[in-house]
Structures are given as structure tokens and as C-alpha cells.
mmCIF file of C-alpha atoms and ligand atoms in Angstrom:
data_model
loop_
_atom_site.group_PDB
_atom_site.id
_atom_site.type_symbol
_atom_site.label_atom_id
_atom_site.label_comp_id
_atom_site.label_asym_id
_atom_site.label_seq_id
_atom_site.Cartn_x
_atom_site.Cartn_y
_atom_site.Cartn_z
ATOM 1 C CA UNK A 1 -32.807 -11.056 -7.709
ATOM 2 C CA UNK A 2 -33.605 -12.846 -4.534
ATOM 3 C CA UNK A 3 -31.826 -15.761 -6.028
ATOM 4 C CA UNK A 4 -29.092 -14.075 -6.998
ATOM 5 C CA UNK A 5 -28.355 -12.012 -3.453
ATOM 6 C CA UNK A 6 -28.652 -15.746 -1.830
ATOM 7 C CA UNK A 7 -25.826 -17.370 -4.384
ATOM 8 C CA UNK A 8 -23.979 -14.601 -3.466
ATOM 9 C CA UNK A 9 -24.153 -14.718 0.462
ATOM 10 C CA UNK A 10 -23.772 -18.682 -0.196
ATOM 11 C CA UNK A 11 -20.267 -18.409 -1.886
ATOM 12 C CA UNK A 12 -18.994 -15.688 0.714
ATOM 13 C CA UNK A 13 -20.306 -17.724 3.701
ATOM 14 C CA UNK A 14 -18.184 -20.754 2.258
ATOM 15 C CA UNK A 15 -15.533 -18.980 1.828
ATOM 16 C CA UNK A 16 -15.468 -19.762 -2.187
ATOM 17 C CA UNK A 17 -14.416 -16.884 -4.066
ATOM 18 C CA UNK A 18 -16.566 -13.925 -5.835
ATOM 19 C CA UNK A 19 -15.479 -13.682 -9.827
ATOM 20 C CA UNK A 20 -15.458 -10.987 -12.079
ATOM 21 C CA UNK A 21 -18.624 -12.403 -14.360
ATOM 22 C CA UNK A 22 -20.752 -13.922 -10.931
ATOM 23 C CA UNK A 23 -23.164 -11.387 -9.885
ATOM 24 C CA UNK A 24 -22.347 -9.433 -7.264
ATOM 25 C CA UNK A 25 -24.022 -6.460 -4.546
ATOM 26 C CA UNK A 26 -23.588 -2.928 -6.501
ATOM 27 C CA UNK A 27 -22.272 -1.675 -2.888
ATOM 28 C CA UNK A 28 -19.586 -4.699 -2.785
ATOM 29 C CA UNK A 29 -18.730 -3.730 -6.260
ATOM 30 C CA UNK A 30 -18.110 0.123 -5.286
ATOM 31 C CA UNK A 31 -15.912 -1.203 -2.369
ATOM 32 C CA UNK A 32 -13.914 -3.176 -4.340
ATOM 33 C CA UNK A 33 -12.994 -0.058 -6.417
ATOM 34 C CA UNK A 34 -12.763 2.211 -4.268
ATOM 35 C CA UNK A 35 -10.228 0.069 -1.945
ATOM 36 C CA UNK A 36 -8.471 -1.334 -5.482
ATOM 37 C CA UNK A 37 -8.079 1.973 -6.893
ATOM 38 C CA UNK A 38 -6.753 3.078 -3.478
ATOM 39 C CA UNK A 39 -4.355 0.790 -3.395
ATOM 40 C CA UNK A 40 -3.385 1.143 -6.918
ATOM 41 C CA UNK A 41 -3.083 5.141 -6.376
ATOM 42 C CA UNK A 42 -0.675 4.143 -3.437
ATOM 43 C CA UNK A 43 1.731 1.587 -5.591
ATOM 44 C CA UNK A 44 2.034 4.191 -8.230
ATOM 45 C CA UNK A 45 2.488 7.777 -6.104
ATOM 46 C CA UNK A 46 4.420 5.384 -3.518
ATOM 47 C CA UNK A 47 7.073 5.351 -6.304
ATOM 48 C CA UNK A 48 8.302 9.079 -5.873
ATOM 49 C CA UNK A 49 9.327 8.971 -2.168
ATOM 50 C CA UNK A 50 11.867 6.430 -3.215
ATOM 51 C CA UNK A 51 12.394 7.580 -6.321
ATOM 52 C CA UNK A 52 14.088 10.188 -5.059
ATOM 53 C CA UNK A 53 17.513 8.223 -3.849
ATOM 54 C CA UNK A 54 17.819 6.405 -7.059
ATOM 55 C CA UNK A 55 20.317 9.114 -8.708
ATOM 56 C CA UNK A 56 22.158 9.484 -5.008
ATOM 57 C CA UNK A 57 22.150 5.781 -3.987
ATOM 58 C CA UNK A 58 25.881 5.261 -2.669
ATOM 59 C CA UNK A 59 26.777 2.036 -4.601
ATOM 60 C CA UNK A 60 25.889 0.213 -7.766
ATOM 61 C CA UNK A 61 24.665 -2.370 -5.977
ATOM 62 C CA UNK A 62 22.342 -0.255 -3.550
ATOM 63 C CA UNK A 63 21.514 1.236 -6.887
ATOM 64 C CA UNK A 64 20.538 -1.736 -8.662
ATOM 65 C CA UNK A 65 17.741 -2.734 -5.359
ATOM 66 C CA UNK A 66 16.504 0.184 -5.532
ATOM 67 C CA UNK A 67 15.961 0.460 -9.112
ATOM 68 C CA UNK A 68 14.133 -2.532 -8.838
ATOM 69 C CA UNK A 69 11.793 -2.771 -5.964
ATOM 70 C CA UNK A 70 10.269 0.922 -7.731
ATOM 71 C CA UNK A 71 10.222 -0.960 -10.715
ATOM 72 C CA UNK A 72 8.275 -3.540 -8.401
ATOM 73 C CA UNK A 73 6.075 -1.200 -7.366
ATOM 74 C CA UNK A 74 4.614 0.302 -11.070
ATOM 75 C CA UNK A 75 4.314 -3.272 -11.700
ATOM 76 C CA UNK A 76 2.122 -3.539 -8.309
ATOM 77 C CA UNK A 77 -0.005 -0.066 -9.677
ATOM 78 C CA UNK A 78 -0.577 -2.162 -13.136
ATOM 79 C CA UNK A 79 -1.621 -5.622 -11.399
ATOM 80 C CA UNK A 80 -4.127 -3.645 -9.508
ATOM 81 C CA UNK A 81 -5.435 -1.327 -12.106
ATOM 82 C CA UNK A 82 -6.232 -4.635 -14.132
ATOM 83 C CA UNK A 83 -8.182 -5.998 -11.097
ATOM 84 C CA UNK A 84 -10.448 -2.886 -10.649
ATOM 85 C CA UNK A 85 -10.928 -3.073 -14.563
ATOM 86 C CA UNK A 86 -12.482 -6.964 -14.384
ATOM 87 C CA UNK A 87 -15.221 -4.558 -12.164
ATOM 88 C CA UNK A 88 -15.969 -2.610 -14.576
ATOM 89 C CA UNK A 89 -13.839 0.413 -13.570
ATOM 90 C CA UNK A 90 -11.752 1.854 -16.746
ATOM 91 C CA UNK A 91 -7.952 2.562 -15.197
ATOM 92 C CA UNK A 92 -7.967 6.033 -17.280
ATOM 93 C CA UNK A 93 -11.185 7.529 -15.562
ATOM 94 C CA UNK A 94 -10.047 5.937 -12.226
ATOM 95 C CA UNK A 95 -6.017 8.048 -12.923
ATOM 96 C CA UNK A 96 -8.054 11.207 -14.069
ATOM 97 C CA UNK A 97 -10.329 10.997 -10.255
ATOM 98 C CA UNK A 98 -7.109 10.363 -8.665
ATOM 99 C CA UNK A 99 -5.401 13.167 -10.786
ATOM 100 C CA UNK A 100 -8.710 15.749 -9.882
ATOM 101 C CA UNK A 101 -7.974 14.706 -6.227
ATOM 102 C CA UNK A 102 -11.314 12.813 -5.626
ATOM 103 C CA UNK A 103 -9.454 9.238 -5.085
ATOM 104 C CA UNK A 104 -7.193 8.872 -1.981
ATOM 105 C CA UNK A 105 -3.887 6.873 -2.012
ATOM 106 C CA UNK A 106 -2.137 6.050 1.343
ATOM 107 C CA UNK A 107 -1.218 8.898 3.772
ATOM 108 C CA UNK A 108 2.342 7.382 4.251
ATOM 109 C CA UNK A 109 3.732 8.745 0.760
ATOM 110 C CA UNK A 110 2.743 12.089 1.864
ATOM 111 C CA UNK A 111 6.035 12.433 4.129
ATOM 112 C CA UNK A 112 9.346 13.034 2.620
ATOM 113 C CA UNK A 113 12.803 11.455 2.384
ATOM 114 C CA UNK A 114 15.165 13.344 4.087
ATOM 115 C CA UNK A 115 17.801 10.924 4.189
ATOM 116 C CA UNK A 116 19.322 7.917 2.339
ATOM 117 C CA UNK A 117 18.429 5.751 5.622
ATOM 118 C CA UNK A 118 14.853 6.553 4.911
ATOM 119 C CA UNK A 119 14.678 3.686 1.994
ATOM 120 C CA UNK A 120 15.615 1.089 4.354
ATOM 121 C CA UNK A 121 13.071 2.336 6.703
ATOM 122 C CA UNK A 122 10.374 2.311 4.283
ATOM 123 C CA UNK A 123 11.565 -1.057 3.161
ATOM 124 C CA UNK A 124 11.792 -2.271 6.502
ATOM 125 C CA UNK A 125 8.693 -0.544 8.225
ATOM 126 C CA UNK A 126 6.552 0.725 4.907
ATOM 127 C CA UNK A 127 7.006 -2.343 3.329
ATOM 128 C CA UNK A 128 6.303 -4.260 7.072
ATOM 129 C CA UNK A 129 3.629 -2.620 7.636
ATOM 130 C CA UNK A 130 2.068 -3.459 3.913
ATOM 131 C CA UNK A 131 2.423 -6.801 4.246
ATOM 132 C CA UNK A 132 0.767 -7.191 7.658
ATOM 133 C CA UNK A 133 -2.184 -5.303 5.627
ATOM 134 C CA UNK A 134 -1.942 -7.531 2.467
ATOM 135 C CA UNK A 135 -0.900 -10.924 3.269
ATOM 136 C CA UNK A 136 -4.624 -11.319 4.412
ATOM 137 C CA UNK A 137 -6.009 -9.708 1.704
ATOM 138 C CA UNK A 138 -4.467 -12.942 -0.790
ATOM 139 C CA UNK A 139 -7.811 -14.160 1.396
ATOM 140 C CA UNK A 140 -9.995 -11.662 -0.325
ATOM 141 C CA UNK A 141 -13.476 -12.513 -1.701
ATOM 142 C CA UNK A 142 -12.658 -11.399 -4.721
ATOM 143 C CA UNK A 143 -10.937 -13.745 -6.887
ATOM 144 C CA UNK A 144 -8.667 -11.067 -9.460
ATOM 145 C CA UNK A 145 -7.744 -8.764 -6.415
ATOM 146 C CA UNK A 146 -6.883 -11.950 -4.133
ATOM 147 C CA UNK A 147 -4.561 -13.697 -7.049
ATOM 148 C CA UNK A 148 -3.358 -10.221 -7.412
ATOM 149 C CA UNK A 149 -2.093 -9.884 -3.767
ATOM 150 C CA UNK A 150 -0.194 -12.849 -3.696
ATOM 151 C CA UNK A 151 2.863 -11.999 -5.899
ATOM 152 C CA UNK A 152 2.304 -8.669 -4.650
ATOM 153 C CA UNK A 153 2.932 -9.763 -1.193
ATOM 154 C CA UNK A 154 6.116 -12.277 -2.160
ATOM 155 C CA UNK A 155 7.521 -9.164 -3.729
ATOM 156 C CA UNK A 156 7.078 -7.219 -0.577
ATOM 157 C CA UNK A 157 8.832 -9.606 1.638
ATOM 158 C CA UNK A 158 12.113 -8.879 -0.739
ATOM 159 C CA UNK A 159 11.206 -5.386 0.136
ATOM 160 C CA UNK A 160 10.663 -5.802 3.743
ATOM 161 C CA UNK A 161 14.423 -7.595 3.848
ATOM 162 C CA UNK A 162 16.327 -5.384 1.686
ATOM 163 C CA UNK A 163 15.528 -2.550 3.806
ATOM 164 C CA UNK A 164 16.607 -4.320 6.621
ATOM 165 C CA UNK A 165 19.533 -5.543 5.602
ATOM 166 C CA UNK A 166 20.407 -1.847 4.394
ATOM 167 C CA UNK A 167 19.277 -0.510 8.093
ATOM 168 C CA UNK A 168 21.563 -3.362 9.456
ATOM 169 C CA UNK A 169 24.823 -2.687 6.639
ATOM 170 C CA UNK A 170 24.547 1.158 8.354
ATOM 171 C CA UNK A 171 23.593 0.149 12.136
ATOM 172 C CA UNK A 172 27.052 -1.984 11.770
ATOM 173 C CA UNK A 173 29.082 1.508 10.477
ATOM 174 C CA UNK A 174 29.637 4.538 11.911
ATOM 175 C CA UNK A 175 28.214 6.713 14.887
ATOM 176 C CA UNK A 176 26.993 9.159 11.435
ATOM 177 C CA UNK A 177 24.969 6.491 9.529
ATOM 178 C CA UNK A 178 23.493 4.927 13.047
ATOM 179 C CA UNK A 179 22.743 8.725 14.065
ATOM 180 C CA UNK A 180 20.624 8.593 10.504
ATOM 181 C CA UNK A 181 18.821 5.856 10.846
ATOM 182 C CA UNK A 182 17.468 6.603 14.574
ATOM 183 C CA UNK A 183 16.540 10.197 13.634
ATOM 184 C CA UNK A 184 14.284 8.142 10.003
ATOM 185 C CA UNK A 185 12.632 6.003 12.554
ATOM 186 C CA UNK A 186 11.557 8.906 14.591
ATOM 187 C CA UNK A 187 9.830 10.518 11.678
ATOM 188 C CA UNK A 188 8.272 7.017 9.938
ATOM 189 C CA UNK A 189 7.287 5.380 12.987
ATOM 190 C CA UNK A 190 3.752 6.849 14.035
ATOM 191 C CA UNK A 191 2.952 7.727 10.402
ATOM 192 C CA UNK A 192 3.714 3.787 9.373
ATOM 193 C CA UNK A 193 1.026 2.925 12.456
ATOM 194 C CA UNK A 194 -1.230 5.524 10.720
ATOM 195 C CA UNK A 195 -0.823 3.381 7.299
ATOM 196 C CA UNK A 196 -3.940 0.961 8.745
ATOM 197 C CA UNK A 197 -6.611 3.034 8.766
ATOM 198 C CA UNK A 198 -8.332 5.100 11.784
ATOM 199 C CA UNK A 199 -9.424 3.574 14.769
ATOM 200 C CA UNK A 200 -12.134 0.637 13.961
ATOM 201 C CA UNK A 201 -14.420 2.997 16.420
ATOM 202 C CA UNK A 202 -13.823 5.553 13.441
ATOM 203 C CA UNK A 203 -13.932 3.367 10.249
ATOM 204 C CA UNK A 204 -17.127 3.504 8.274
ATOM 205 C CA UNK A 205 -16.462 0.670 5.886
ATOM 206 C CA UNK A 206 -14.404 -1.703 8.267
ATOM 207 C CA UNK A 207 -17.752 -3.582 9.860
ATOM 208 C CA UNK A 208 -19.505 -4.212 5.744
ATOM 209 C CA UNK A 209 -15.964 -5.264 4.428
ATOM 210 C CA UNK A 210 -15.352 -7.621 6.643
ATOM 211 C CA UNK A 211 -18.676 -9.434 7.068
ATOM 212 C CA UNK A 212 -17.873 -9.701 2.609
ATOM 213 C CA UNK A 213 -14.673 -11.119 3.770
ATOM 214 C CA UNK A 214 -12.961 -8.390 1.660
ATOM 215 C CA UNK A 215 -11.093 -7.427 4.902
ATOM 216 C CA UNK A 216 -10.625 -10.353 6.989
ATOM 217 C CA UNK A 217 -8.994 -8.276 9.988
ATOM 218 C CA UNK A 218 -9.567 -5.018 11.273
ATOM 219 C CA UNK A 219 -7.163 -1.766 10.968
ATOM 220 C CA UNK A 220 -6.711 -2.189 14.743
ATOM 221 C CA UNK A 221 -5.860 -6.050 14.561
ATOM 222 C CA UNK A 222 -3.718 -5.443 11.758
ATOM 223 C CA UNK A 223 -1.884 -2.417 13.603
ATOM 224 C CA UNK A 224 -1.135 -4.665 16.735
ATOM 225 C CA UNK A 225 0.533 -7.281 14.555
ATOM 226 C CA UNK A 226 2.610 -4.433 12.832
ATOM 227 C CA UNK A 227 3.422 -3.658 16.639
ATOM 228 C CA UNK A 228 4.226 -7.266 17.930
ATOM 229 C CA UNK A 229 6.188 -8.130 14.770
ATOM 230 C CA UNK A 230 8.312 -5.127 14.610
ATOM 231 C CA UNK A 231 9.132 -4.039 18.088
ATOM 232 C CA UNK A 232 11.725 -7.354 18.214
ATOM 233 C CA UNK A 233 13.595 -6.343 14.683
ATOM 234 C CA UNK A 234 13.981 -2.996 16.373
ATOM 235 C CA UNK A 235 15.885 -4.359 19.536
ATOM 236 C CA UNK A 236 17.618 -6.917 17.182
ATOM 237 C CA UNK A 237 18.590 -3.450 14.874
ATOM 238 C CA UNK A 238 19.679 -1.574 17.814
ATOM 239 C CA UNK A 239 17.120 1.615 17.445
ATOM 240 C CA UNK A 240 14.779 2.674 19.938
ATOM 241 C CA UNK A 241 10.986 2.847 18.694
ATOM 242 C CA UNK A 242 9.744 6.795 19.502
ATOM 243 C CA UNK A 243 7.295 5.607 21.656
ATOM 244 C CA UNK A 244 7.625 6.030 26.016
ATOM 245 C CA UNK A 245 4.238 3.931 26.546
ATOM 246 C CA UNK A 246 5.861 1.306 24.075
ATOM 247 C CA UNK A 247 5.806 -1.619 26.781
ATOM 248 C CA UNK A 248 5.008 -5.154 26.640
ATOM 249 C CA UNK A 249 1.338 -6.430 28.571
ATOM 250 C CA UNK A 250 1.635 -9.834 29.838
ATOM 251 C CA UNK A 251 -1.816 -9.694 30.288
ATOM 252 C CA UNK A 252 -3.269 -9.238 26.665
ATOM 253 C CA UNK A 253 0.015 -11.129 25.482
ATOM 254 C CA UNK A 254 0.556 -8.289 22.631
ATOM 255 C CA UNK A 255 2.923 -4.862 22.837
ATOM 256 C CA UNK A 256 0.884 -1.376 24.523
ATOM 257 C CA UNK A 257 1.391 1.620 22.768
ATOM 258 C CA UNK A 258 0.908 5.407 22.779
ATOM 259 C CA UNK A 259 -1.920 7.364 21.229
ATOM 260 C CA UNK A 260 -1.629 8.045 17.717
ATOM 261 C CA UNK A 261 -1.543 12.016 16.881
ATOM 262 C CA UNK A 262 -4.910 11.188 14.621
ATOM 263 C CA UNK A 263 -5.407 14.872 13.347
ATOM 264 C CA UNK A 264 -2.229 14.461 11.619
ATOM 265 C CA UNK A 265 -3.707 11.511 9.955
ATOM 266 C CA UNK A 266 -6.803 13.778 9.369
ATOM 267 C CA UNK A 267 -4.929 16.510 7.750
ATOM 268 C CA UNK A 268 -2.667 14.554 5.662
ATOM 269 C CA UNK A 269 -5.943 12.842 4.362
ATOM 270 C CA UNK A 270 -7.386 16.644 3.825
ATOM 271 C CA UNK A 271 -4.522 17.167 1.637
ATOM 272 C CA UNK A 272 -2.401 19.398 4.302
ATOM 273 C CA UNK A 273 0.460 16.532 4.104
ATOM 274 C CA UNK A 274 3.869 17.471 4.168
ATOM 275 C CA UNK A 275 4.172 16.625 0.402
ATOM 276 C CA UNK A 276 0.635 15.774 -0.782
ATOM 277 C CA UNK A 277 0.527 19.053 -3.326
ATOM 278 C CA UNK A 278 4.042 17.917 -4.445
ATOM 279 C CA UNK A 279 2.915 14.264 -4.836
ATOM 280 C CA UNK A 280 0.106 15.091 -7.308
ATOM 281 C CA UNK A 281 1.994 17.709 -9.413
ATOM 282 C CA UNK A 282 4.689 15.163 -10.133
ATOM 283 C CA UNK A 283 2.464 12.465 -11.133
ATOM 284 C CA UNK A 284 0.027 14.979 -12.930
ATOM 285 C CA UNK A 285 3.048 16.041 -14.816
ATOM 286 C CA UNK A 286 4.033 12.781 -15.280
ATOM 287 C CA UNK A 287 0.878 11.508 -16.946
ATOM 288 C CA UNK A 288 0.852 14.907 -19.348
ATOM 289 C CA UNK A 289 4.460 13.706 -20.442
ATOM 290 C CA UNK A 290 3.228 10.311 -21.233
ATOM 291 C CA UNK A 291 0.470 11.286 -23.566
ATOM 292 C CA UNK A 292 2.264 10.578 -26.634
ATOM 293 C CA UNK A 293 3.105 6.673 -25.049
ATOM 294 C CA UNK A 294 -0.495 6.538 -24.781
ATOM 295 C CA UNK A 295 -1.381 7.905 -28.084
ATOM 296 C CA UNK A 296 1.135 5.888 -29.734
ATOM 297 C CA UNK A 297 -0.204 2.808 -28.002
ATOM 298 C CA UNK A 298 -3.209 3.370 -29.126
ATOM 299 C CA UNK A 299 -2.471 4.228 -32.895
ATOM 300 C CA UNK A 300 -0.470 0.700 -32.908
ATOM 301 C CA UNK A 301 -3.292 -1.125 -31.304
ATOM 302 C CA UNK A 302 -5.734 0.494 -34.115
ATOM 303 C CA UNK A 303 -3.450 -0.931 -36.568
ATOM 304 C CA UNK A 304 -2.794 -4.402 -35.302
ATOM 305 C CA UNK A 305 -6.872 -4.645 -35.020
ATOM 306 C CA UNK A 306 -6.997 -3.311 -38.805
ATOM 307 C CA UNK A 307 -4.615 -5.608 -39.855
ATOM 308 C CA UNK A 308 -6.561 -8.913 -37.654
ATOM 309 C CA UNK A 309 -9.761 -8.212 -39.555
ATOM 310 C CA UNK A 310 -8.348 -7.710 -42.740
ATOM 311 C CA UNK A 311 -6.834 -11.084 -42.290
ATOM 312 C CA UNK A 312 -10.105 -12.474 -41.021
HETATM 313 N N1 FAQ B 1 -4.320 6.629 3.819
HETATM 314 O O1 FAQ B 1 -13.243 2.825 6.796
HETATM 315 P P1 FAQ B 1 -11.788 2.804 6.608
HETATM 316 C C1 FAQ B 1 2.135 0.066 -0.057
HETATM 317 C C2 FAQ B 1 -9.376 6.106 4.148
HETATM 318 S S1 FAQ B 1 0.535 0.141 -0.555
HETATM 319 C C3 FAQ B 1 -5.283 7.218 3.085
HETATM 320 O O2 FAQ B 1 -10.984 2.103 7.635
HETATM 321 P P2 FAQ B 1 -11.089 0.822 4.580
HETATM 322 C C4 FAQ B 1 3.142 -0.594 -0.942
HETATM 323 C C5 FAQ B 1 -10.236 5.022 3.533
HETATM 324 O O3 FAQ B 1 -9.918 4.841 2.179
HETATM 325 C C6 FAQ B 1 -0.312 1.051 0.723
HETATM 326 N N2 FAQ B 1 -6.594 6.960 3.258
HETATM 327 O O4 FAQ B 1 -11.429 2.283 5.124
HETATM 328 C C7 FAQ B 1 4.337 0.241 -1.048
HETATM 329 C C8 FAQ B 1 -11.612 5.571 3.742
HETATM 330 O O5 FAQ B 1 -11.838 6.619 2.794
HETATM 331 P P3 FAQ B 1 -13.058 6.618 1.716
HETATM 332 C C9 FAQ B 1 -1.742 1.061 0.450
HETATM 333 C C10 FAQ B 1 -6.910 6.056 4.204
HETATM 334 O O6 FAQ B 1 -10.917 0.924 3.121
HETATM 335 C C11 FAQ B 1 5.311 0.222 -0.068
HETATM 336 C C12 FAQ B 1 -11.505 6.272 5.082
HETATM 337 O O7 FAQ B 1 -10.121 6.557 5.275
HETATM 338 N N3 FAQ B 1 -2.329 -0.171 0.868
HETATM 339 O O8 FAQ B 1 2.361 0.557 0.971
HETATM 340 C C13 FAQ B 1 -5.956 5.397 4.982
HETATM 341 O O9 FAQ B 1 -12.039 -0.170 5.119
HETATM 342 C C14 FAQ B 1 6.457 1.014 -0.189
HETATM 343 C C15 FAQ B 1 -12.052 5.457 6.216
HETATM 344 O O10 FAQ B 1 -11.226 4.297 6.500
HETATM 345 C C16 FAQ B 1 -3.623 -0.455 0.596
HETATM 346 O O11 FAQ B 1 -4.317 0.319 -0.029
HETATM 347 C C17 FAQ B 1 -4.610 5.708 4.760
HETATM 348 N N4 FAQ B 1 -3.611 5.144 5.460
HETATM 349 O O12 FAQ B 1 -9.660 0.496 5.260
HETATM 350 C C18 FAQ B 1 4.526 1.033 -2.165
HETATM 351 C C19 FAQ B 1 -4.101 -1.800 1.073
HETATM 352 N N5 FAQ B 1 -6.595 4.572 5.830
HETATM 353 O O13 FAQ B 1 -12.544 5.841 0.566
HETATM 354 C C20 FAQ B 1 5.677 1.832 -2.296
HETATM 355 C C21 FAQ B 1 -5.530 -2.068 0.743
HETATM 356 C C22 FAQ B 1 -7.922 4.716 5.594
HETATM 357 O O14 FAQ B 1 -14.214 5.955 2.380
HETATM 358 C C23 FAQ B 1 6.645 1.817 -1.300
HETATM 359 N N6 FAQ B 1 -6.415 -1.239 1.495
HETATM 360 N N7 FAQ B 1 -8.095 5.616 4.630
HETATM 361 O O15 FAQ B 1 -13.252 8.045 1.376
HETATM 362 C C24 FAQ B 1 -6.903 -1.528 2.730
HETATM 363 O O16 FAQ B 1 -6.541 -2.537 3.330
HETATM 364 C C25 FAQ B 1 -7.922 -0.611 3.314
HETATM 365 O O17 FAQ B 1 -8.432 0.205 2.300
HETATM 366 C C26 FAQ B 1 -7.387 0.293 4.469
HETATM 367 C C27 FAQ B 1 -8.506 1.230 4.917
HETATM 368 C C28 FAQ B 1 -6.997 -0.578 5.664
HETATM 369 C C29 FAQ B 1 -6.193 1.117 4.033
#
């Protein structure tokens, strides 16, 4: 066992990669999951905020994006649910803990979408702020969730830029649509912040993922890049951040920034979101009307096994 802990501490400290049949800590295991899962949760219920505009999307064009970057983001859920199965996790008992409530997804698809400018601001600060958070996790330990992460990641960048460009196409119209996309920014700013995690003063896992170079930054780091990266697009967009102690420190060379309102993080965590009982129904509902996919799935893959051995 001895041996075993010390191959394992050997490959992390040279920054080789973990795979799914090396042995690894049963405590680096159960953070894998619970962060995979987490994430997966987040691709798939991070589909309905969206979702939403698809039928009301203004052109074909804007319709066709759309369509696709959700489409993107089952395909995200699926990429991830395979990763947390080469752990040993099985993706139905992980959807039924997720279903029961007893597996989180992110706080940010807890808010709703008020407006048709709100999918360029999720594409442009959702989408932002998950690649600040994911581009370092293609570093990951963990050799299926880091392979995972890096087409995740390219397809986010399309996602970051096509909700820019949309927040551009309406900050070039009229007095209406730039009216719309101010008053989105005002509701997804602070919650996007939120997206990284509570303060690292407050985050239980931060300190143990990091020294297994699962997280290679902490939520604070990450949240300051977010900052410093997005507070130029915002000038170069024309919209003013909702923040008065948004100011740049010459000192620490990085952007200052108010308190976060972190008991609104707490409660939408708790489940008191604005949308978190709405979030769950639809997917529960969704997953009862897809029984018979999974049924017939499963018939068909009964058969094609029948079929292999009779032919064997
Ligand atoms: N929401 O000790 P820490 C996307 C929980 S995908 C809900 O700091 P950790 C793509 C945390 O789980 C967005 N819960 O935890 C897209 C822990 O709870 P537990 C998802 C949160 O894991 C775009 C507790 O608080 N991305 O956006 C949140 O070290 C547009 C203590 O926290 C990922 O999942 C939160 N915001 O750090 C899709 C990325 N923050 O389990 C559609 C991978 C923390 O102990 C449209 N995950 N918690 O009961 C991570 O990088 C990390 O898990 C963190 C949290 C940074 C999120």
C-alpha cells in the first residue's frame, strides 16, 4: 500500500498524469466525482436557461447558434458523464442523486432569462467565466477529465465569441436593444463572479485539490482573471459593469472589486434560487419522458450482444 501511495505522489509531483486503471487515494477518487458529476449536472441543467430563446430567437441565423452551442452543451454533460464512469461512478445513479437533489450543479443556471440579450451575456460572461475555470483544468491530474476539458474548452471559446458578437450586433442598434443588454449585465454580473466558488478562506476542498493538482488555481485566482479579462470587453462593448468599487490598483497590477452578496450564493446553493425548483422539475420530467429511449436502448443493446455470441 505504502508502495502504491508513493507511485502515486511520484506521478502527481511530476506532473505525469493519474489514469483510470493506476491506483489512486479513495479521497482523490471521491473528488474527482463529486467535481465531474458537478460539472456534468451543470452542462446538462445549463441547457434550459438557454433553451428557452431557441423558439423566440429573432433570425434563422441567431437560431441556428443557438441551436447549436445547447447542442454543445449535452454533448459537454455526455463527455463528462463518461469521465466520472472510467472512476467507477455509473452516470444513471450519479442523474438519480442529482435528480433526489443530493448532487449540486452550478448556482449560475439558477437565475432566469428575462430577455433575448441574456444569451449573449451568458455566452459572453457564462461562457467567460467557464473558460477562465476550465482552461486550467485541460491541466488536471486526471488523464479522462483533462482530455475531456480540452474540446470542451475550444467549444467554449465559440461560445464566449458568439455571445459577444450578438452583445456587439445589439450595442450597434437601437437605444431599446442597448437599454437590454445593460439592464442583463446588471442581473448576470455578480452571480457570474459567484460561478468560482466561495471565498478560498471558505472552501473546504480548494487546499487538497490543488496540492493533487486537480485544481491548479484557486476560486479567488480564477475570479480575478474573470475580472482583469472582462472589465476591457466591457469598455470595448460600451456597458458599464454594476460595480462602484470596480477600479483598477496599480499597485497589485489586477482590477479591485466590491464584495460579493455571498448569502445569495448560500441560498441559491440551499435550493432558495430564483429557479432552482423549476430547474429540477424540468429535467426530472425530462428524464421520466426519456424512459422509453433508455429502455429501447437497452433492448437493442441486449440484442446486438445476443446476436455477437451467437456468432462467436
Ligand atoms: N455552484 O470547496 P469548494 C458551464 C460547491 S459549466 C454550485 O470551493 P471545489 C458551461 C462545491 O461543489 C459550470 N456549487 O469546491 C456552460 C462544494 O460543495 P460540495 C460548472 C458550488 O469543488 C456555460 C462547496 O460549494 N463548472 O458553465 C459552486 O473545490 C453556459 C465548496 O466549494 C464546473 O463545474 C457553484 N458556483 O470548487 C453550460 C467546473 N461553487 O460538493 C451552459 C469544474 C462551489 O463539497 C451554458 N468545477 N460550489 O458539497 C470546479 O472547478 C470546482 O468544482 C469549483 C468549486 C471551482 C466550481
Amino acid at each position: 500500500m505504502d508502495d502504491l501511495q508513493a507511485q502515486f505522489d511520484a506521478t502527481i509531483a511530476a506532473d505525469q498524469r493519474i489514469e483510470p486503471r493506476d491506483w489512486m487515494p479513495e479521497g482523490y477518487r471521491r473528488t474527482l466525482i463529486r467535481q465531474i458529476a458537478q460539472h456534468a449536472h451543470s452542462e446538462i441543467i445549463g441547457m434550459q436557461p438557454e433553451g428557452n430563446w431557441i423558439l423566440r430567437a429573432p433570425t434563422l441565423r441567431r437560431k441556428a447558434i443557438l441551436l447549436a452551442k445547447v447542442q454543445d452543451e449535452a454533448g459537454h454533460g455526455l463527455y463528462l458523464y463518461s469521465a466520472a464512469e472510467t472512476l467507477g461512478a455509473d452516470r444513471a445513479e450519479l442523474t438519480e442523486l442529482l435528480l433526489a437533489g443530493k448532487q449540486k450543479y452550478s448556482s449560475i443556471f439558477n437565475y432566469p432569462t428575462l430577455s433575448y440579450a441574456d444569451v449573449g451575456v451568458i455566452g459572453w460572461l457564462v461562457d467567460g467565466a467557464a473558460i477562465c475555470n476550465q482552461v486550467p483544468l485541460c491541466r488536471c491530474s486526471y488523464g479522462p477529465y483533462a482530455r475531456a476539458m480540452i474540446r470542451i474548452c475550444k467549444e467554449e471559446s465559440f461560445h464566449q465569441r458568439q455571445g459577444y458578437e450578438l452583445l456587439m450586433a445589439m450595442m450597434q442598434g437601437t437605444d431599446e436593444q442597448r437599454a437590454m443588454v445593460q439592464e442583463s449585465v446588471n442581473r448576470w454580473w455578480w452571480p457570474s463572479l459567484m460561478m468560482f466558488g466561495p471565498p478560498d478562506s471558505d472552501s473546504p476542498n480548494t487546499q487538497q485539490s490543488m496540492a493533487w493538482k486537480i485544481k491548479r488555481h484557486s476560486n479567488d485566482e480564477l475570479r480575478q482573471r474573470f475580472v482583469d479579462m472582462t472589465v476591457p470587453q466591457a469598455e470595448a462593448l460600451g456597458v458599464t459593469l454594476p460595480d462602484p468599487d470596480l477600479r483598477w490598483n496599480p499597485e497589485r497590477g489586477h482590477y479591485d472589486f466590491g464584495e460579493i452578496d455571498w448569502s445569495e450564493f448560500k441560498a441559491v446553493l440551499a435550493g432558495a434560487g430564483p429557479c432552482n425548483a423549476q430547474r429540477l422539475a424540468h429535467r426530472r420530467r425530462a428524464h421520466e419522458n426519456g424512459a422509453w429511449v433508455r429502455e429501447a436502448a437497452a433492448a437493442y443493446a441486449e440484442k446486438h450482444a445476443r446476436k455477437q455470441e451467437v456468432a462467436a
